[in-house]
Amino acid sequence: MFLAWPLINSIDFDKRCLDVMGLLVKIIGLQKESDEYYSAELLSNIFKSAIPQNVVGEIVIYNNATLYGQNVKDIDLIIVGKLVNYRPKIYIKDELGNLVINPVEIRSFCSSIEIKSHDVSGVYRLGTDIYVKYGINSHNASYQSNEQKYALKNFFESNYSLTPYITNLIWLTNLDEKDVNALLTTETSIMKSNILPNTFDLKYFFQRIIDQRPPFRTNRGYISSSLPAEVDIKSLSNIIDFFSKAKLCAGELTRKKIEQISANQITVSDFFNENDGITVLRGRAGTGKTIGLIQAGLQIVNKDLGRALLLTYNRALVSDIRRLLALVEIPDMFNIKSVSIETVHAFFYHVINKVFYEGRLSSESFINDYDKIINEAASDLKSGLLEINELKNILVGDIKTSWDYALVDEAQDWTEDERDLLLFIFEKNHIIVADGGMQLVRGNKVCDWSITNKKNIRLTQCLRQKNNIINFLNKFTALFGLENPRITGNKAMLGGKVIVSCKDYLDSNIHEIETGRLQLVGNINYDMLYLVPPSLVEKCGEDRRFVDYNRYREANINLWDGTSFNTRSEYSIDLSEYRLLQYDSSRGLEGWTVVCLNFDDFIDYKNSLYNPSEETMTLLLETEEESRKRYLHSWIMIPFTRAIDTLIITLRNKNAPISLLLKKLAEENPDYIEWID
């Protein structure tokens, strides 16, 4: 694992600093012509000019930091430092609660700094929060700053078992101290804040930190420390080097995705509907619908048309696309040029909680009564109980709800209430949806988006699977007894193979061979995807995990366990990890190599959940047996269409119906389907 914050022995630090006999301040970052770099230089000069000669230490200022692996990933400045012999006089509260000026020994500090360049007319306070204006919209800078602090905290916790205390600051570079005081003045006093004016001295800087992190008292006096004793600052030349390393080591598959996104094969005019209607991307699995949505989002921000939000109900897909957007270096949701991704549930929770519950609705209550709450919200808007203009006025200014365009993944699987609610929030020609036809996993009813003047873009060619994988899918469907249209592949994507094994995965040499093949073509472990049924997932306290997690680690297979609630919406940042998820979470994902563990157990599980819909059977003129077969085939195709080059299927019971069908396919096509008994 790459570590962005190196650990060194504190004795080494003190010895090096004493040898230097002074203060070492470093600025690190790739964008040296940016406003953030200029601000970092100003901050560096403040420290260099104000620190007394007897103070030694090391400070690193990182500009344009990217916290790879975090939802909120962009931070203008991060400053980390350790000092010896620095004791400025700071306002603190004594044991009796009185405000006094007292020397405070500053030993270490760690802060995120958000820079805002608005003039005094573009900044205002609402309660304790600071807002800045972007045209007609307002943005909560205090909320953004707090989210950055927690993202930095999570970044540390993801890479270490210890965490520094992180403070957060907002630097208003076009407001002087008088302007800031006026901004913060209440009826009786000037409120405490984390605001820095355009110029300030070090006492002012550390006062803002002490206000957030009160010092502790010792026999030697008051001490302020943010870094745990065992953490120190090295030269820090590679402070956030993790992101650049991660990008360089992203793997060939990820690089090709980035090329696809950047290619913009569909033009901006194709994406938008001039007839006040929705644009619909139609296609089977692997035809590039999700990539098309991301391309649309990029064109929206590149043409300065607004901010775009991609919506999906799959949390695992959220994490995968967040990783991709980070590598493409798309700004996160706080930027006015942002393409972001969120689950449908999370977005509607923000909207409904803000509009209908004034922030009083808990996320747990929302999920428990999801369908009912969505229906009530849609009904209120349909009946006029809440005016649409009133709805939009409430949503404007909230960074989580004020999006200009909605990009909807797997739109066929939405409910009608979800669709209708989205149509009230966004203008119809500001909605682009990806429709996969009859690929349903949430229910038996296809959501109809043709209620508007829709514009169809058909994607007919499979861009994911190699030819032999496509041949396998077509032959499997025919042998399964369904007359679905054949999948058409790209003739240039030669090769591909399928391995079906009746052995325990760890009892074979499949992993060693296929990992070697994976890496030989430039891919990384992330590009190998393991899928498991519920029978291979166990409860672990309030969480859950893959049953054989420890067995796989002992076999040197380092897994990112996406079956866990704690990791499923975060992507792996350890380049040695293989992804592992439940079958139910695999929709929309892909891997160069996909391993379907205990696939027959997954089929038994889905078969047990089958619930026939008389409405759907009547509409399609099906018997219950035909309906069940179509239902199972839909679920089978989801994991089977995840693989690009190699599909590996393990079976626990080689005499199960699905196992016998796969064996027959292997016997008929031994050139690209391998059967291991």
CSV table of C-alpha atoms in Angstrom, one decimal, residues 106-524:
chain,number,residue,atom,x,y,z
A,106,ILE,CA,2.6,24.9,19.6
A,107,ARG,CA,4.1,21.4,19.0
A,108,SER,CA,2.2,20.3,15.9
A,109,PHE,CA,-0.8,21.2,13.8
A,110,CYS,CA,-2.7,19.8,10.7
A,111,SER,CA,-5.2,21.9,8.8
A,112,SER,CA,-7.2,21.9,5.6
A,113,ILE,CA,-7.7,25.4,4.1
A,114,GLU,CA,-10.4,26.3,1.6
A,115,ILE,CA,-9.6,29.4,-0.4
A,116,LYS,CA,-12.3,31.8,-1.6
A,117,SER,CA,-11.5,34.8,-3.8
A,118,HIS,CA,-14.8,36.6,-3.6
A,119,ASP,CA,-14.9,40.2,-2.7
A,120,VAL,CA,-17.0,41.5,0.2
A,121,SER,CA,-20.2,41.7,-1.9
A,122,GLY,CA,-19.9,38.0,-2.7
A,123,VAL,CA,-19.7,36.8,0.9
A,124,TYR,CA,-22.4,36.7,3.6
A,125,ARG,CA,-23.2,34.9,6.9
A,126,LEU,CA,-26.3,32.9,7.7
A,127,GLY,CA,-26.3,31.9,11.3
A,128,THR,CA,-22.8,30.5,12.0
A,129,ASP,CA,-22.2,29.5,8.3
A,130,ILE,CA,-20.3,31.5,5.7
A,131,TYR,CA,-21.8,31.6,2.2
A,132,VAL,CA,-20.3,32.7,-1.1
A,133,LYS,CA,-22.1,33.7,-4.2
A,134,TYR,CA,-21.7,32.2,-7.7
A,135,GLY,CA,-23.9,34.2,-10.0
A,136,ILE,CA,-27.5,33.7,-8.7
A,137,ASN,CA,-26.6,30.7,-6.6
A,138,SER,CA,-25.1,30.6,-3.1
A,139,HIS,CA,-22.7,28.1,-1.8
A,140,ASN,CA,-22.1,27.1,1.9
A,141,ALA,CA,-18.4,27.5,2.3
A,142,SER,CA,-18.5,26.4,6.0
A,143,TYR,CA,-20.2,23.1,5.0
A,144,GLN,CA,-17.6,22.5,2.3
A,145,SER,CA,-14.7,23.2,4.7
A,146,ASN,CA,-16.2,20.8,7.3
A,147,GLU,CA,-16.6,18.1,4.7
A,148,GLN,CA,-13.0,18.5,3.6
A,149,LYS,CA,-11.8,18.1,7.2
A,150,TYR,CA,-13.7,14.8,7.6
A,151,ALA,CA,-12.4,13.6,4.2
A,152,LEU,CA,-8.8,14.3,5.4
A,153,LYS,CA,-9.5,12.5,8.6
A,154,ASN,CA,-10.9,9.5,6.7
A,155,PHE,CA,-7.9,9.6,4.4
A,156,PHE,CA,-5.6,9.2,7.3
A,157,GLU,CA,-7.7,6.5,8.9
A,158,SER,CA,-7.8,4.6,5.6
A,159,ASN,CA,-4.0,4.5,5.4
A,160,TYR,CA,-3.1,4.3,9.1
A,161,SER,CA,-4.5,3.1,12.4
A,162,LEU,CA,-3.9,6.5,13.9
A,163,THR,CA,-5.3,9.9,13.1
A,164,PRO,CA,-4.1,13.5,13.7
A,165,TYR,CA,-6.5,16.1,15.0
A,166,ILE,CA,-7.5,18.1,12.0
A,167,THR,CA,-8.7,21.7,12.0
A,168,ASN,CA,-10.2,23.4,9.0
A,169,LEU,CA,-9.9,27.0,7.9
A,170,ILE,CA,-11.5,29.3,5.2
A,171,TRP,CA,-9.2,31.9,3.7
A,172,LEU,CA,-11.1,34.9,2.3
A,173,THR,CA,-8.3,36.3,0.2
A,174,ASN,CA,-10.2,39.5,-0.8
A,175,LEU,CA,-11.5,40.5,2.6
A,176,ASP,CA,-9.3,42.4,5.1
A,177,GLU,CA,-9.6,41.9,8.8
A,178,LYS,CA,-12.0,44.7,9.2
A,179,ASP,CA,-14.3,43.1,6.5
A,180,VAL,CA,-14.1,39.7,8.3
A,181,ASN,CA,-14.9,41.3,11.7
A,182,ALA,CA,-18.0,43.0,10.2
A,183,LEU,CA,-19.0,39.7,8.6
A,184,LEU,CA,-18.8,37.9,12.0
A,185,THR,CA,-20.3,40.7,14.2
A,186,THR,CA,-23.5,39.8,16.1
A,187,GLU,CA,-25.6,42.0,18.2
A,188,THR,CA,-23.3,41.6,21.2
A,189,SER,CA,-19.9,40.5,20.0
A,190,ILE,CA,-17.7,39.2,17.2
A,191,MET,CA,-18.3,35.4,17.0
A,192,LYS,CA,-15.5,32.8,16.9
A,193,SER,CA,-14.9,31.4,13.5
A,194,ASN,CA,-12.4,29.6,11.3
A,195,ILE,CA,-12.0,32.5,8.9
A,196,LEU,CA,-8.7,34.0,7.8
A,197,PRO,CA,-8.6,37.5,6.2
A,198,ASN,CA,-6.4,38.3,3.2
A,199,THR,CA,-3.4,39.1,5.5
A,200,PHE,CA,-2.8,37.9,9.0
A,201,ASP,CA,0.0,37.2,11.4
A,202,LEU,CA,0.9,33.8,13.0
A,203,LYS,CA,-0.9,34.6,16.3
A,204,TYR,CA,-4.1,35.1,14.3
A,205,PHE,CA,-3.5,31.9,12.4
A,206,PHE,CA,-2.9,29.8,15.6
A,207,GLN,CA,-5.8,31.6,17.4
A,208,ARG,CA,-8.1,30.1,14.8
A,209,ILE,CA,-6.6,26.7,15.4
A,210,ILE,CA,-6.7,27.0,19.2
A,211,ASP,CA,-10.4,28.0,19.0
A,212,GLN,CA,-11.1,24.6,17.4
A,213,ARG,CA,-8.5,22.6,19.3
A,214,PRO,CA,-8.1,23.9,22.9
A,215,PRO,CA,-4.7,23.3,24.4
A,216,PHE,CA,-4.1,20.9,27.3
A,217,ARG,CA,-2.4,21.9,30.6
A,218,THR,CA,0.7,20.3,31.9
A,219,ASN,CA,3.3,21.2,34.6
A,220,ARG,CA,5.1,23.1,31.9
A,221,GLY,CA,2.1,25.1,30.9
A,222,TYR,CA,-0.4,24.9,28.0
A,223,ILE,CA,0.4,22.7,25.0
A,224,SER,CA,-1.2,22.4,21.6
A,225,SER,CA,-0.6,19.3,19.7
A,226,SER,CA,-2.5,17.8,16.7
A,227,LEU,CA,-0.2,14.9,15.8
A,228,PRO,CA,-0.1,11.7,17.8
A,229,ALA,CA,3.3,11.2,19.5
A,230,GLU,CA,4.4,8.4,17.1
A,231,VAL,CA,3.7,10.5,14.0
A,232,ASP,CA,6.2,12.9,12.7
A,233,ILE,CA,6.9,14.9,9.5
A,234,LYS,CA,9.6,13.7,7.2
A,235,SER,CA,10.9,15.8,4.4
A,236,LEU,CA,7.4,15.3,3.0
A,237,SER,CA,8.5,15.6,-0.7
A,238,ASN,CA,6.0,12.9,-1.4
A,239,ILE,CA,3.2,14.1,0.9
A,240,ILE,CA,0.3,13.4,-1.4
A,241,ASP,CA,2.4,11.5,-3.9
A,242,PHE,CA,-0.1,8.6,-3.5
A,243,PHE,CA,-2.5,10.1,-6.0
A,244,SER,CA,0.1,10.5,-8.8
A,245,LYS,CA,1.4,6.9,-8.1
A,246,ALA,CA,-2.1,5.6,-8.1
A,247,LYS,CA,-2.9,7.2,-11.4
A,248,LEU,CA,0.4,5.9,-13.0
A,249,CYS,CA,-0.4,2.4,-11.7
A,250,ALA,CA,-4.1,2.5,-12.6
A,251,GLY,CA,-3.8,-0.4,-15.0
A,252,GLU,CA,-4.4,-0.8,-18.7
A,253,LEU,CA,-8.2,-1.4,-18.3
A,254,THR,CA,-8.7,1.9,-16.4
A,255,ARG,CA,-6.5,3.8,-18.9
A,256,LYS,CA,-8.7,2.5,-21.8
A,257,LYS,CA,-11.8,3.6,-19.9
A,258,ILE,CA,-10.3,7.1,-19.5
A,259,GLU,CA,-9.6,7.2,-23.2
A,260,GLN,CA,-13.2,6.2,-23.9
A,261,ILE,CA,-14.5,8.9,-21.7
A,262,SER,CA,-12.2,11.5,-23.2
A,263,ALA,CA,-13.0,10.4,-26.8
A,264,ASN,CA,-16.5,12.0,-26.8
A,265,GLN,CA,-17.7,9.8,-29.7
A,266,ILE,CA,-21.2,11.2,-29.1
A,267,THR,CA,-21.3,14.9,-29.7
A,268,VAL,CA,-22.8,17.5,-27.4
A,269,SER,CA,-25.7,18.1,-29.8
A,270,ASP,CA,-26.5,14.4,-29.8
A,271,PHE,CA,-26.9,14.3,-26.0
A,272,PHE,CA,-29.4,17.1,-25.8
A,273,ASN,CA,-33.1,17.2,-26.8
A,274,GLU,CA,-34.2,20.4,-28.4
A,275,ASN,CA,-37.9,19.4,-28.1
A,276,ASP,CA,-38.2,19.8,-24.4
A,277,GLY,CA,-37.8,16.1,-23.7
A,278,ILE,CA,-35.5,13.5,-22.2
A,279,THR,CA,-32.6,12.0,-24.1
A,280,VAL,CA,-32.4,8.2,-23.8
A,281,LEU,CA,-29.3,6.0,-24.4
A,282,ARG,CA,-30.5,2.5,-25.2
A,283,GLY,CA,-28.5,-0.6,-25.3
A,284,ARG,CA,-27.7,-4.0,-23.8
A,285,ALA,CA,-25.1,-4.6,-21.0
A,286,GLY,CA,-21.6,-3.6,-22.2
A,287,THR,CA,-22.7,-1.3,-25.0
A,288,GLY,CA,-21.2,1.8,-23.2
A,289,LYS,CA,-24.3,3.4,-21.7
A,290,THR,CA,-22.7,4.4,-18.4
A,291,ILE,CA,-19.6,5.7,-20.2
A,292,GLY,CA,-22.0,7.7,-22.4
A,293,LEU,CA,-23.5,9.3,-19.3
A,294,ILE,CA,-20.1,10.3,-18.0
A,295,GLN,CA,-19.2,11.7,-21.5
A,296,ALA,CA,-22.4,13.7,-21.4
A,297,GLY,CA,-21.5,15.0,-17.9
A,298,LEU,CA,-18.0,16.1,-19.1
A,299,GLN,CA,-19.5,17.9,-22.1
A,300,ILE,CA,-22.0,19.7,-19.8
A,301,VAL,CA,-19.2,21.1,-17.6
A,302,ASN,CA,-16.8,21.8,-20.5
A,303,LYS,CA,-19.5,23.8,-22.3
A,304,ASP,CA,-20.2,25.7,-19.0
A,305,LEU,CA,-23.8,24.5,-19.1
A,306,GLY,CA,-23.9,23.7,-15.3
A,307,ARG,CA,-23.2,20.9,-12.8
A,308,ALA,CA,-24.2,17.2,-13.6
A,309,LEU,CA,-25.2,14.5,-11.2
A,310,LEU,CA,-25.1,10.8,-12.2
A,311,LEU,CA,-27.7,8.7,-10.3
A,312,THR,CA,-27.6,4.9,-9.7
A,313,TYR,CA,-29.1,2.6,-7.1
A,314,ASN,CA,-25.9,0.5,-6.9
A,315,ARG,CA,-23.5,1.6,-4.2
A,316,ALA,CA,-20.7,-0.5,-5.5
A,317,LEU,CA,-21.0,1.2,-8.9
A,318,VAL,CA,-20.9,4.6,-7.1
A,319,SER,CA,-17.5,3.7,-5.7
A,320,ASP,CA,-16.2,2.4,-9.0
A,321,ILE,CA,-17.2,5.5,-10.9
A,322,ARG,CA,-15.9,7.8,-8.1
A,323,ARG,CA,-12.5,6.1,-8.6
A,324,LEU,CA,-12.8,6.7,-12.4
A,325,LEU,CA,-13.8,10.4,-12.0
A,326,ALA,CA,-10.9,10.9,-9.5
A,327,LEU,CA,-8.4,9.5,-12.1
A,328,VAL,CA,-9.9,11.7,-14.8
A,329,GLU,CA,-9.4,14.5,-12.4
A,330,ILE,CA,-13.0,15.7,-12.4
A,331,PRO,CA,-13.6,18.3,-9.6
A,332,ASP,CA,-15.8,17.0,-6.7
A,333,MET,CA,-19.3,18.3,-5.9
A,334,PHE,CA,-18.2,21.6,-4.4
A,335,ASN,CA,-16.9,22.9,-7.7
A,336,ILE,CA,-19.1,24.9,-10.1
A,337,LYS,CA,-17.8,22.6,-12.8
A,338,SER,CA,-18.6,19.2,-11.3
A,339,VAL,CA,-19.7,15.8,-12.5
A,340,SER,CA,-20.6,13.8,-9.4
A,341,ILE,CA,-22.3,10.4,-8.7
A,342,GLU,CA,-24.7,9.5,-5.9
A,343,THR,CA,-27.2,6.8,-5.2
A,344,VAL,CA,-30.8,7.5,-6.0
A,345,HIS,CA,-31.7,6.9,-2.4
A,346,ALA,CA,-29.1,9.4,-1.1
A,347,PHE,CA,-30.1,12.1,-3.5
A,348,PHE,CA,-33.8,11.8,-2.8
A,349,TYR,CA,-33.1,11.7,0.9
A,350,HIS,CA,-31.3,15.1,0.7
A,351,VAL,CA,-34.2,16.5,-1.4
A,352,ILE,CA,-37.1,15.2,0.6
A,353,ASN,CA,-35.5,15.9,4.0
A,354,LYS,CA,-34.9,19.5,3.0
A,355,VAL,CA,-38.2,20.2,1.3
A,356,PHE,CA,-40.7,18.2,3.2
A,357,TYR,CA,-39.2,17.6,6.6
A,358,GLU,CA,-37.0,20.7,7.2
A,359,GLY,CA,-34.0,18.5,8.1
A,360,ARG,CA,-35.9,16.4,10.7
A,361,LEU,CA,-36.1,13.1,8.8
A,362,SER,CA,-33.5,10.5,9.8
A,363,SER,CA,-31.8,8.5,7.0
A,364,GLU,CA,-32.9,5.3,8.8
A,365,SER,CA,-36.6,6.3,8.8
A,366,PHE,CA,-36.3,7.3,5.1
A,367,ILE,CA,-34.9,3.9,4.0
A,368,ASN,CA,-37.4,2.0,6.1
A,369,ASP,CA,-40.4,3.8,4.6
A,370,TYR,CA,-38.7,4.6,1.2
A,371,ASP,CA,-41.5,3.7,-1.2
A,372,LYS,CA,-44.2,5.4,0.9
A,373,ILE,CA,-42.2,8.7,1.4
A,374,ILE,CA,-41.3,8.9,-2.3
A,375,ASN,CA,-44.9,8.3,-3.2
A,376,GLU,CA,-46.1,11.1,-0.8
A,377,ALA,CA,-43.6,13.5,-2.2
A,378,ALA,CA,-44.5,12.8,-5.8
A,379,SER,CA,-48.2,13.0,-5.0
A,380,ASP,CA,-47.9,16.4,-3.2
A,381,LEU,CA,-46.2,17.8,-6.3
A,382,LYS,CA,-48.7,16.3,-8.7
A,383,SER,CA,-51.7,17.6,-6.7
A,384,GLY,CA,-50.2,21.1,-6.5
A,385,LEU,CA,-50.0,20.9,-2.7
A,386,LEU,CA,-46.4,22.0,-3.2
A,387,GLU,CA,-45.7,24.3,-6.2
A,388,ILE,CA,-42.8,23.3,-8.5
A,389,ASN,CA,-41.3,26.8,-8.3
A,390,GLU,CA,-41.4,26.6,-4.5
A,391,LEU,CA,-39.6,23.2,-4.7
A,392,LYS,CA,-36.8,24.5,-6.9
A,393,ASN,CA,-36.4,27.7,-4.8
A,394,ILE,CA,-35.8,25.5,-1.7
A,395,LEU,CA,-33.3,23.3,-3.5
A,396,VAL,CA,-31.2,26.2,-4.9
A,397,GLY,CA,-28.1,27.0,-2.9
A,398,ASP,CA,-27.7,23.6,-1.3
A,399,ILE,CA,-24.6,21.9,-2.8
A,400,LYS,CA,-26.3,18.5,-2.5
A,401,THR,CA,-29.5,19.3,-4.2
A,402,SER,CA,-28.9,22.2,-6.7
A,403,TRP,CA,-27.7,20.3,-9.8
A,404,ASP,CA,-28.4,21.4,-13.3
A,405,TYR,CA,-28.5,18.1,-15.1
A,406,ALA,CA,-29.5,14.6,-14.1
A,407,LEU,CA,-27.8,11.5,-15.7
A,408,VAL,CA,-29.8,8.4,-14.8
A,409,ASP,CA,-28.2,4.9,-15.0
A,410,GLU,CA,-30.4,1.8,-15.5
A,411,ALA,CA,-33.5,4.0,-15.9
A,412,GLN,CA,-35.6,1.0,-16.8
A,413,ASP,CA,-35.4,-0.2,-13.2
A,414,TRP,CA,-36.7,3.0,-11.6
A,415,THR,CA,-40.2,3.2,-10.1
A,416,GLU,CA,-42.8,5.5,-11.6
A,417,ASP,CA,-42.8,7.7,-8.4
A,418,GLU,CA,-39.0,8.1,-8.6
A,419,ARG,CA,-39.2,9.0,-12.3
A,420,ASP,CA,-42.0,11.5,-11.6
A,421,LEU,CA,-40.2,13.1,-8.7
A,422,LEU,CA,-37.1,13.6,-10.8
A,423,LEU,CA,-39.2,15.2,-13.6
A,424,PHE,CA,-40.4,17.8,-11.0
A,425,ILE,CA,-36.8,18.6,-9.9
A,426,PHE,CA,-35.1,18.9,-13.3
A,427,GLU,CA,-36.1,20.3,-16.6
A,428,LYS,CA,-37.0,17.5,-19.0
A,429,ASN,CA,-34.3,18.4,-21.5
A,430,HIS,CA,-31.8,18.4,-18.6
A,431,ILE,CA,-32.3,14.7,-18.0
A,432,ILE,CA,-30.3,12.0,-19.9
A,433,VAL,CA,-31.1,8.4,-19.1
A,434,ALA,CA,-29.5,5.1,-19.9
A,435,ASP,CA,-32.1,2.4,-20.6
A,436,GLY,CA,-31.2,-1.3,-20.6
A,437,GLY,CA,-34.6,-2.6,-21.7
A,438,MET,CA,-35.7,-5.7,-19.9
A,439,GLN,CA,-32.6,-5.9,-17.6
A,440,LEU,CA,-34.5,-5.7,-14.3
A,441,VAL,CA,-33.3,-6.4,-10.8
A,442,ARG,CA,-35.5,-4.2,-8.6
A,443,GLY,CA,-38.9,-5.5,-9.8
A,444,ASN,CA,-40.8,-6.9,-12.7
A,445,LYS,CA,-42.1,-3.7,-14.2
A,446,VAL,CA,-40.1,-1.7,-16.8
A,447,CYS,CA,-40.2,2.1,-16.1
A,448,ASP,CA,-41.6,4.0,-19.0
A,449,TRP,CA,-39.7,7.2,-19.8
A,450,SER,CA,-41.7,7.9,-23.0
A,451,ILE,CA,-44.1,10.2,-21.3
A,452,THR,CA,-42.0,13.1,-22.6
A,453,ASN,CA,-40.8,14.0,-26.1
A,454,LYS,CA,-37.9,11.6,-25.7
A,455,LYS,CA,-34.9,11.4,-28.0
A,456,ASN,CA,-33.4,8.0,-28.5
A,457,ILE,CA,-29.7,7.2,-29.0
A,458,ARG,CA,-29.2,3.5,-29.8
A,459,LEU,CA,-26.0,1.8,-28.8
A,460,THR,CA,-26.0,-1.6,-30.6
A,461,GLN,CA,-22.4,-2.9,-30.4
A,462,CYS,CA,-21.0,-4.6,-27.3
A,463,LEU,CA,-17.9,-2.7,-26.3
A,464,ARG,CA,-17.0,-4.8,-23.2
A,465,GLN,CA,-16.7,-8.5,-24.0
A,466,LYS,CA,-14.3,-10.2,-26.3
A,467,ASN,CA,-15.7,-12.3,-29.1
A,468,ASN,CA,-15.5,-15.7,-27.3
A,469,ILE,CA,-17.3,-14.3,-24.2
A,470,ILE,CA,-20.1,-13.0,-26.5
A,471,ASN,CA,-20.3,-16.4,-28.3
A,472,PHE,CA,-20.7,-18.1,-24.8
A,473,LEU,CA,-23.4,-15.6,-23.8
A,474,ASN,CA,-25.4,-16.2,-27.1
A,475,LYS,CA,-25.1,-20.0,-26.9
A,476,PHE,CA,-25.9,-20.1,-23.2
A,477,THR,CA,-29.1,-18.0,-23.9
A,478,ALA,CA,-30.2,-20.4,-26.7
A,479,LEU,CA,-29.5,-23.5,-24.6
A,480,PHE,CA,-31.3,-21.9,-21.6
A,481,GLY,CA,-34.4,-21.8,-23.9
A,482,LEU,CA,-34.9,-18.1,-24.6
A,483,GLU,CA,-35.2,-16.5,-28.0
A,484,ASN,CA,-33.4,-13.2,-27.1
A,485,PRO,CA,-31.8,-11.2,-29.9
A,486,ARG,CA,-28.1,-12.1,-30.3
A,487,ILE,CA,-25.5,-9.9,-28.8
A,488,THR,CA,-23.3,-8.3,-31.5
A,489,GLY,CA,-19.6,-7.8,-30.6
A,490,ASN,CA,-16.7,-5.8,-31.9
A,491,LYS,CA,-14.9,-7.9,-34.4
A,492,ALA,CA,-11.6,-6.3,-33.3
A,493,MET,CA,-12.0,-7.7,-29.8
A,494,LEU,CA,-10.5,-11.1,-30.5
A,495,GLY,CA,-10.1,-13.9,-28.0
A,496,GLY,CA,-11.6,-14.4,-24.5
A,497,LYS,CA,-12.3,-17.6,-22.6
A,498,VAL,CA,-14.5,-19.2,-20.0
A,499,ILE,CA,-13.4,-21.6,-17.2
A,500,VAL,CA,-15.9,-23.7,-15.3
A,501,SER,CA,-14.6,-25.5,-12.3
A,502,CYS,CA,-16.2,-27.9,-9.8
A,503,LYS,CA,-13.3,-27.5,-7.4
A,504,ASP,CA,-12.9,-25.1,-4.6
A,505,TYR,CA,-11.2,-22.1,-6.0
A,506,LEU,CA,-8.3,-22.2,-3.6
A,507,ASP,CA,-7.7,-25.9,-4.3
A,508,SER,CA,-6.9,-25.2,-8.0
A,509,ASN,CA,-4.1,-23.2,-9.6
A,510,ILE,CA,-6.6,-21.0,-11.5
A,511,HIS,CA,-5.7,-17.9,-9.5
A,512,GLU,CA,-1.9,-18.0,-10.1
A,513,ILE,CA,-2.4,-18.6,-13.8
A,514,GLU,CA,-5.1,-16.0,-14.4
A,515,THR,CA,-3.4,-13.3,-12.2
A,516,GLY,CA,-0.3,-13.8,-14.3
A,517,ARG,CA,-2.3,-13.3,-17.5
A,518,LEU,CA,-4.0,-10.3,-16.0
A,519,GLN,CA,-0.7,-8.6,-15.2
A,520,LEU,CA,1.0,-9.6,-18.4
A,521,VAL,CA,-1.3,-7.3,-20.4
A,522,GLY,CA,-0.7,-4.4,-18.0
A,523,ASN,CA,-3.7,-4.7,-15.7
A,524,ILE,CA,-3.7,-4.6,-11.9
